[in-house]
Amino acid sequence: MDIGTLRGLGTALVLIAFVGMLIWVFSSKRQKGFDEAANLPFADEPESGKRDDKASRSKNE
């Protein structure tokens, strides 16, 4: 087995992994989980329009 064959097998393996990941990512079964994960940065925001005064003050004051 020469180096060209090994490189070809490596390329085929990476291609198969890439296609498998695409199928996993765009699967409709995963959509709910990805939608929940996309909204995680907004989960810490307060419900009301009030801001936390301590958090909005700078450290120099």
mmCIF file of C-alpha atoms in Angstrom:
data_model
loop_
_atom_site.group_PDB
_atom_site.id
_atom_site.type_symbol
_atom_site.label_atom_id
_atom_site.label_comp_id
_atom_site.label_asym_id
_atom_site.label_seq_id
_atom_site.Cartn_x
_atom_site.Cartn_y
_atom_site.Cartn_z
ATOM 1 C CA MET A 1 0.000 0.000 0.000
ATOM 2 C CA ASP A 2 1.625 3.259 -1.051
ATOM 3 C CA ILE A 3 1.160 6.798 0.267
ATOM 4 C CA GLY A 4 -1.323 7.725 -2.481
ATOM 5 C CA THR A 5 -3.683 4.954 -1.421
ATOM 6 C CA LEU A 6 -3.456 5.985 2.236
ATOM 7 C CA ARG A 7 -4.189 9.605 1.344
ATOM 8 C CA GLY A 8 -7.150 8.526 -0.754
ATOM 9 C CA LEU A 9 -8.554 6.432 2.088
ATOM 10 C CA GLY A 10 -8.044 9.334 4.486
ATOM 11 C CA THR A 11 -9.869 11.682 2.142
ATOM 12 C CA ALA A 12 -12.737 9.208 1.773
ATOM 13 C CA LEU A 13 -12.964 8.845 5.560
ATOM 14 C CA VAL A 14 -13.113 12.614 6.067
ATOM 15 C CA LEU A 15 -15.745 12.944 3.315
ATOM 16 C CA ILE A 16 -17.910 10.276 4.949
ATOM 17 C CA ALA A 17 -17.572 11.978 8.347
ATOM 18 C CA PHE A 18 -18.479 15.346 6.805
ATOM 19 C CA VAL A 19 -21.580 13.993 5.075
ATOM 20 C CA GLY A 20 -22.611 12.204 8.276
ATOM 21 C CA MET A 21 -22.271 15.422 10.242
ATOM 22 C CA LEU A 22 -24.336 17.322 7.672
ATOM 23 C CA ILE A 23 -27.106 14.739 7.945
ATOM 24 C CA TRP A 24 -26.980 14.951 11.767
ATOM 25 C CA VAL A 25 -27.025 18.757 11.837
ATOM 26 C CA PHE A 26 -29.848 19.233 9.356
ATOM 27 C CA SER A 27 -31.983 16.378 10.663
ATOM 28 C CA SER A 28 -35.487 17.465 11.643
ATOM 29 C CA LYS A 29 -35.203 15.354 14.803
ATOM 30 C CA ARG A 30 -32.482 17.695 16.118
ATOM 31 C CA GLN A 31 -34.273 20.955 15.308
ATOM 32 C CA LYS A 32 -35.957 21.349 18.711
ATOM 33 C CA GLY A 33 -32.688 20.868 20.580
ATOM 34 C CA PHE A 34 -30.827 23.304 18.343
ATOM 35 C CA ASP A 35 -33.600 25.900 18.688
ATOM 36 C CA GLU A 36 -33.387 25.639 22.484
ATOM 37 C CA ALA A 37 -29.601 25.945 22.367
ATOM 38 C CA ALA A 38 -29.854 28.998 20.106
ATOM 39 C CA ASN A 39 -31.998 30.778 22.729
ATOM 40 C CA LEU A 40 -29.722 29.992 25.701
ATOM 41 C CA PRO A 41 -27.877 33.364 25.606
ATOM 42 C CA PHE A 42 -31.206 35.124 26.153
ATOM 43 C CA ALA A 43 -32.274 32.943 29.095
ATOM 44 C CA ASP A 44 -30.524 35.150 31.696
ATOM 45 C CA GLU A 45 -32.253 38.366 30.733
ATOM 46 C CA PRO A 46 -34.824 39.691 33.213
ATOM 47 C CA GLU A 47 -38.484 39.465 32.327
ATOM 48 C CA SER A 48 -39.284 43.106 33.106
ATOM 49 C CA GLY A 49 -37.794 46.169 31.470
ATOM 50 C CA LYS A 50 -35.903 47.126 34.634
ATOM 51 C CA ARG A 51 -32.144 47.046 34.604
ATOM 52 C CA ASP A 52 -29.987 46.031 37.512
ATOM 53 C CA ASP A 53 -28.384 49.232 38.812
ATOM 54 C CA LYS A 54 -25.369 47.441 40.243
ATOM 55 C CA ALA A 55 -24.665 45.705 36.955
ATOM 56 C CA SER A 56 -25.009 48.898 34.909
ATOM 57 C CA ARG A 57 -22.605 50.978 36.995
ATOM 58 C CA SER A 58 -18.989 51.129 36.023
ATOM 59 C CA LYS A 59 -16.280 49.982 38.417
ATOM 60 C CA ASN A 60 -14.839 53.520 38.628
ATOM 61 C CA GLU A 61 -17.832 54.975 40.466
#
